[in-house]
Coordinates of N, CA and C in Angstrom, one line a residue:
Q29 N -58.0 -91.6 -61.7 CA -57.4 -92.1 -60.5 C -58.4 -93.0 -59.8
V30 N -57.9 -94.1 -59.2 CA -58.7 -95.0 -58.4 C -58.2 -95.1 -57.0
R31 N -59.0 -95.0 -56.1 CA -58.6 -95.2 -54.7 C -59.2 -96.5 -54.1
L32 N -58.4 -97.3 -53.4 CA -58.8 -98.5 -52.9 C -58.6 -98.6 -51.4
V33 N -59.6 -99.0 -50.6 CA -59.4 -99.1 -49.2 C -59.9 -100.5 -48.7
E34 N -58.9 -101.2 -48.1 CA -59.2 -102.6 -47.7 C -59.6 -102.6 -46.2
S35 N -60.4 -103.6 -45.8 CA -60.7 -103.8 -44.4 C -61.0 -105.3 -44.2
G36 N -61.1 -105.7 -43.0 CA -61.5 -107.0 -42.6 C -60.4 -108.0 -42.2
G37 N -59.1 -107.5 -42.2 CA -58.0 -108.4 -41.8 C -58.1 -108.6 -40.3
G38 N -57.2 -109.5 -39.8 CA -57.2 -109.7 -38.3 C -56.4 -111.0 -38.0
L39 N -56.6 -111.4 -36.8 CA -56.0 -112.6 -36.3 C -57.0 -113.7 -36.2
V40 N -56.7 -114.9 -36.7 CA -57.7 -116.0 -36.7 C -56.9 -117.3 -36.5
Q41 N -57.5 -118.3 -35.9 CA -56.9 -119.6 -35.7 C -57.0 -120.4 -37.0
A42 N -56.0 -121.3 -37.1 CA -56.0 -122.2 -38.3 C -57.4 -122.9 -38.4
G43 N -57.9 -123.0 -39.6 CA -59.2 -123.6 -39.8 C -60.3 -122.5 -39.8
G44 N -60.0 -121.3 -39.4 CA -61.1 -120.3 -39.3 C -61.3 -119.6 -40.6
S45 N -62.1 -118.5 -40.5 CA -62.5 -117.8 -41.7 C -62.4 -116.3 -41.5
L46 N -62.1 -115.6 -42.6 CA -62.2 -114.1 -42.6 C -62.7 -113.7 -43.9
R47 N -63.3 -112.5 -43.9 CA -63.8 -111.9 -45.2 C -63.1 -110.5 -45.3
L48 N -62.4 -110.3 -46.4 CA -61.8 -109.0 -46.7 C -62.7 -108.3 -47.6
S49 N -62.7 -106.9 -47.4 CA -63.5 -106.1 -48.3 C -62.6 -105.0 -48.9
C50 N -62.9 -104.6 -50.1 CA -62.1 -103.5 -50.8 C -63.1 -102.6 -51.4
L51 N -63.1 -101.3 -50.9 CA -64.0 -100.3 -51.5 C -63.2 -99.4 -52.5
A52 N -63.8 -99.4 -53.7 CA -63.1 -98.6 -54.7 C -63.9 -97.2 -54.9
S53 N -63.1 -96.2 -55.1 CA -63.7 -94.9 -55.4 C -62.9 -94.2 -56.5
G54 N -63.4 -93.1 -57.0 CA -62.7 -92.4 -58.1 C -63.3 -92.8 -59.4
S55 N -62.4 -93.1 -60.4 CA -62.8 -93.4 -61.7 C -63.1 -94.9 -61.8
I56 N -64.1 -95.3 -61.1 CA -64.4 -96.8 -61.0 C -64.9 -97.3 -62.3
F57 N -65.5 -96.4 -63.2 CA -66.1 -96.9 -64.4 C -65.0 -97.5 -65.4
S58 N -63.8 -97.1 -65.1 CA -62.7 -97.5 -66.0 C -62.0 -98.8 -65.5
I59 N -62.5 -99.4 -64.4 CA -61.8 -100.6 -63.9 C -62.3 -101.8 -64.7
N60 N -61.4 -102.7 -65.1 CA -61.8 -103.9 -65.8 C -61.5 -105.1 -65.0
V61 N -60.5 -105.1 -64.2 CA -60.1 -106.2 -63.4 C -59.8 -105.7 -61.9
M62 N -60.3 -106.5 -61.0 CA -59.9 -106.2 -59.6 C -59.4 -107.5 -59.0
G63 N -58.5 -107.4 -58.0 CA -58.0 -108.6 -57.5 C -57.4 -108.4 -56.1
W64 N -57.0 -109.5 -55.5 CA -56.3 -109.6 -54.2 C -54.9 -110.2 -54.4
Y65 N -54.0 -109.6 -53.8 CA -52.6 -110.1 -53.8 C -52.2 -110.2 -52.3
R66 N -51.1 -110.9 -52.0 CA -50.6 -111.0 -50.7 C -49.1 -111.0 -50.7
Q67 N -48.5 -110.5 -49.6 CA -47.1 -110.5 -49.4 C -46.7 -110.9 -48.0
A68 N -46.0 -112.0 -47.9 CA -45.5 -112.4 -46.6 C -44.1 -111.8 -46.4
P69 N -43.7 -111.7 -45.1 CA -42.3 -111.2 -44.9 C -41.3 -112.0 -45.6
G70 N -40.4 -111.3 -46.3 CA -39.3 -111.9 -47.1 C -39.7 -112.5 -48.4
N71 N -41.0 -112.4 -48.7 CA -41.5 -113.0 -50.0 C -41.9 -111.9 -51.0
Q72 N -42.0 -112.2 -52.2 CA -42.6 -111.3 -53.2 C -44.1 -111.3 -53.1
R73 N -44.7 -110.2 -53.6 CA -46.1 -110.1 -53.6 C -46.6 -111.1 -54.7
E74 N -47.7 -111.9 -54.3 CA -48.2 -112.9 -55.2 C -49.7 -112.8 -55.4
L75 N -50.1 -113.2 -56.5 CA -51.5 -113.2 -56.8 C -52.3 -114.2 -55.9
V76 N -53.5 -113.7 -55.5 CA -54.4 -114.6 -54.7 C -55.6 -114.9 -55.6
A77 N -56.3 -113.9 -56.1 CA -57.5 -114.1 -56.9 C -57.8 -112.8 -57.7
T78 N -58.4 -112.9 -58.8 CA -58.9 -111.8 -59.6 C -60.3 -112.0 -60.1
I79 N -61.0 -110.9 -60.4 CA -62.3 -111.0 -60.9 C -62.4 -109.9 -62.0
T80 N -63.0 -110.2 -63.1 CA -63.2 -109.2 -64.2 C -64.5 -108.6 -64.1
S81 N -64.7 -107.6 -64.9 CA -66.0 -106.9 -65.0 C -67.1 -107.8 -65.5
A82 N -66.7 -108.9 -66.1 CA -67.7 -109.9 -66.5 C -67.8 -111.0 -65.5
D83 N -67.3 -110.8 -64.3 CA -67.3 -111.8 -63.2 C -66.6 -113.1 -63.5
M84 N -65.6 -113.0 -64.4 CA -64.7 -114.2 -64.6 C -63.7 -114.2 -63.5
T85 N -63.4 -115.3 -62.8 CA -62.5 -115.4 -61.7 C -61.3 -116.2 -62.0
N86 N -60.3 -115.9 -61.2 CA -59.0 -116.7 -61.4 C -58.4 -116.8 -60.0
Y87 N -57.9 -118.0 -59.6 CA -57.3 -118.2 -58.3 C -55.9 -118.8 -58.4
A88 N -55.1 -118.5 -57.4 CA -53.9 -119.2 -57.2 C -54.2 -120.6 -56.8
D89 N -53.3 -121.5 -57.2 CA -53.6 -122.9 -56.9 C -53.6 -123.1 -55.3
S90 N -52.9 -122.3 -54.6 CA -52.8 -122.5 -53.2 C -54.0 -122.2 -52.4
V91 N -55.0 -121.4 -53.1 CA -56.2 -121.0 -52.4 C -57.4 -121.6 -53.0
K92 N -57.3 -122.3 -54.1 CA -58.5 -122.8 -54.8 C -59.3 -123.8 -53.9
G93 N -60.6 -123.6 -53.9 CA -61.4 -124.4 -53.0 C -61.6 -123.8 -51.6
R94 N -60.7 -122.9 -51.2 CA -60.8 -122.3 -49.9 C -61.2 -120.8 -49.9
F95 N -60.8 -120.1 -50.9 CA -61.1 -118.6 -51.0 C -62.0 -118.4 -52.2
T96 N -62.9 -117.4 -52.0 CA -63.8 -117.0 -53.0 C -63.8 -115.5 -53.2
I97 N -63.6 -115.0 -54.4 CA -63.6 -113.6 -54.7 C -65.0 -113.3 -55.3
S98 N -65.5 -112.1 -54.9 CA -66.8 -111.7 -55.5 C -66.8 -110.2 -55.5
R99 N -67.9 -109.6 -56.2 CA -68.0 -108.2 -56.2 C -69.4 -107.8 -56.1
A100 N -69.6 -106.6 -55.5 CA -70.9 -106.0 -55.4 C -70.8 -104.7 -56.1
N101 N -71.2 -104.6 -57.4 CA -71.0 -103.4 -58.2 C -71.7 -102.2 -57.6
A102 N -72.9 -102.4 -57.1 CA -73.7 -101.3 -56.5 C -73.0 -100.7 -55.4
K103 N -72.1 -101.4 -54.7 CA -71.4 -100.9 -53.6 C -69.9 -100.6 -53.9
N104 N -69.5 -100.8 -55.2 CA -68.1 -100.6 -55.6 C -67.2 -101.4 -54.7
T105 N -67.5 -102.6 -54.4 CA -66.8 -103.3 -53.4 C -66.4 -104.7 -54.0
V106 N -65.2 -105.2 -53.7 CA -64.8 -106.5 -54.0 C -64.5 -107.2 -52.6
Y107 N -64.9 -108.5 -52.6 CA -64.7 -109.2 -51.3 C -63.8 -110.4 -51.6
L108 N -63.1 -110.9 -50.5 CA -62.4 -112.1 -50.5 C -62.8 -112.9 -49.3
Q109 N -63.6 -113.9 -49.5 CA -64.0 -114.8 -48.4 C -62.9 -115.9 -48.3
M110 N -62.3 -116.0 -47.1 CA -61.3 -116.9 -46.9 C -61.7 -117.9 -45.9
N111 N -61.8 -119.2 -46.2 CA -62.2 -120.3 -45.3 C -61.0 -121.3 -45.2
S112 N -61.1 -122.1 -44.2 CA -60.1 -123.1 -43.9 C -58.7 -122.5 -43.9
L113 N -58.5 -121.4 -43.2 CA -57.2 -120.7 -43.3 C -56.1 -121.5 -42.6
K114 N -54.9 -121.3 -43.2 CA -53.7 -122.0 -42.8 C -52.7 -121.0 -42.3
P115 N -51.8 -121.4 -41.5 CA -50.7 -120.5 -41.1 C -49.9 -119.9 -42.3
E116 N -49.8 -120.6 -43.3 CA -49.1 -120.1 -44.5 C -49.9 -119.1 -45.3
D117 N -51.1 -118.8 -44.9 CA -51.9 -117.7 -45.5 C -51.6 -116.4 -44.8
T118 N -50.8 -116.4 -43.8 CA -50.4 -115.2 -43.1 C -49.6 -114.3 -44.0
A119 N -50.1 -113.0 -44.1 CA -49.5 -112.1 -45.1 C -50.3 -110.7 -45.0
V120 N -49.7 -109.7 -45.6 CA -50.5 -108.5 -45.8 C -51.2 -108.7 -47.2
Y121 N -52.5 -108.5 -47.1 CA -53.3 -108.7 -48.3 C -53.6 -107.3 -48.9
F122 N -53.4 -107.2 -50.2 CA -53.6 -105.9 -51.0 C -54.7 -106.1 -52.0
C123 N -55.5 -105.1 -52.1 CA -56.5 -105.0 -53.2 C -55.9 -104.3 -54.4
S124 N -56.2 -104.7 -55.6 CA -55.7 -104.1 -56.8 C -56.9 -103.8 -57.7
A125 N -56.6 -102.8 -58.6 CA -57.6 -102.5 -59.7 C -56.8 -102.1 -60.9
D126 N -57.2 -102.7 -62.0 CA -56.6 -102.4 -63.3 C -57.5 -101.4 -64.1
S127 N -56.9 -100.3 -64.5 CA -57.6 -99.2 -65.2 C -56.7 -98.5 -66.2
F128 N -57.1 -98.6 -67.5 CA -56.3 -97.9 -68.5 C -54.8 -98.3 -68.4
R129 N -54.5 -99.5 -68.3 CA -53.2 -100.1 -68.2 C -52.4 -99.6 -67.0
T130 N -53.1 -99.1 -66.0 CA -52.5 -98.7 -64.7 C -53.0 -99.6 -63.6
K131 N -52.1 -100.1 -62.8 CA -52.6 -101.0 -61.7 C -52.5 -100.1 -60.4
Y132 N -53.7 -100.0 -59.7 CA -53.8 -99.3 -58.5 C -53.7 -100.3 -57.3
W133 N -53.2 -99.8 -56.2 CA -53.1 -100.7 -55.0 C -53.7 -100.0 -53.8
G134 N -54.3 -100.8 -52.9 CA -54.7 -100.3 -51.6 C -53.5 -100.3 -50.7
Q135 N -53.8 -100.0 -49.4 CA -52.7 -99.8 -48.5 C -52.4 -101.2 -47.8
G136 N -53.2 -102.2 -48.0 CA -53.0 -103.5 -47.4 C -53.7 -103.7 -46.1
T137 N -54.0 -104.9 -45.8 CA -54.6 -105.3 -44.5 C -53.9 -106.6 -44.0
Q138 N -53.5 -106.6 -42.8 CA -52.8 -107.8 -42.2 C -53.7 -108.9 -41.9
V139 N -53.4 -110.1 -42.4 CA -54.1 -111.4 -42.0 C -53.0 -112.3 -41.3
T140 N -53.3 -112.7 -40.1 CA -52.4 -113.5 -39.3 C -53.2 -114.8 -38.9
V141 N -52.7 -115.9 -39.3 CA -53.3 -117.2 -39.0 C -52.4 -118.0 -38.0
S142 N -53.0 -118.2 -36.8 CA -52.2 -118.9 -35.8 C -52.4 -120.4 -35.8
S143 N -51.4 -121.1 -35.5 CA -51.5 -122.6 -35.6 C -52.0 -123.2 -34.2

């Protein structure tokens, strides 16, 4: 079992920045990929960014050049640095972890970008 707890969401003006954090606990040795997804009202959950245990990253086209995913293994934490935020980035952001073909999810953190 893997437990994920997100933090760092909030309200920010367009053009601003936020950093999300995701702390993993439990069977963290088994995690091979961690990521961030988001879900806006009325929309499906969508991929934002992922990072592998080898630090290979992948981003949605809509966030490339603005968002950066990183990890601090010693702290069992994955970050999402979000710059140049836009109103369309408004969503609940979820942390995920892939372990033994099971995807675990955090509870989500709200990000609201005002215009």
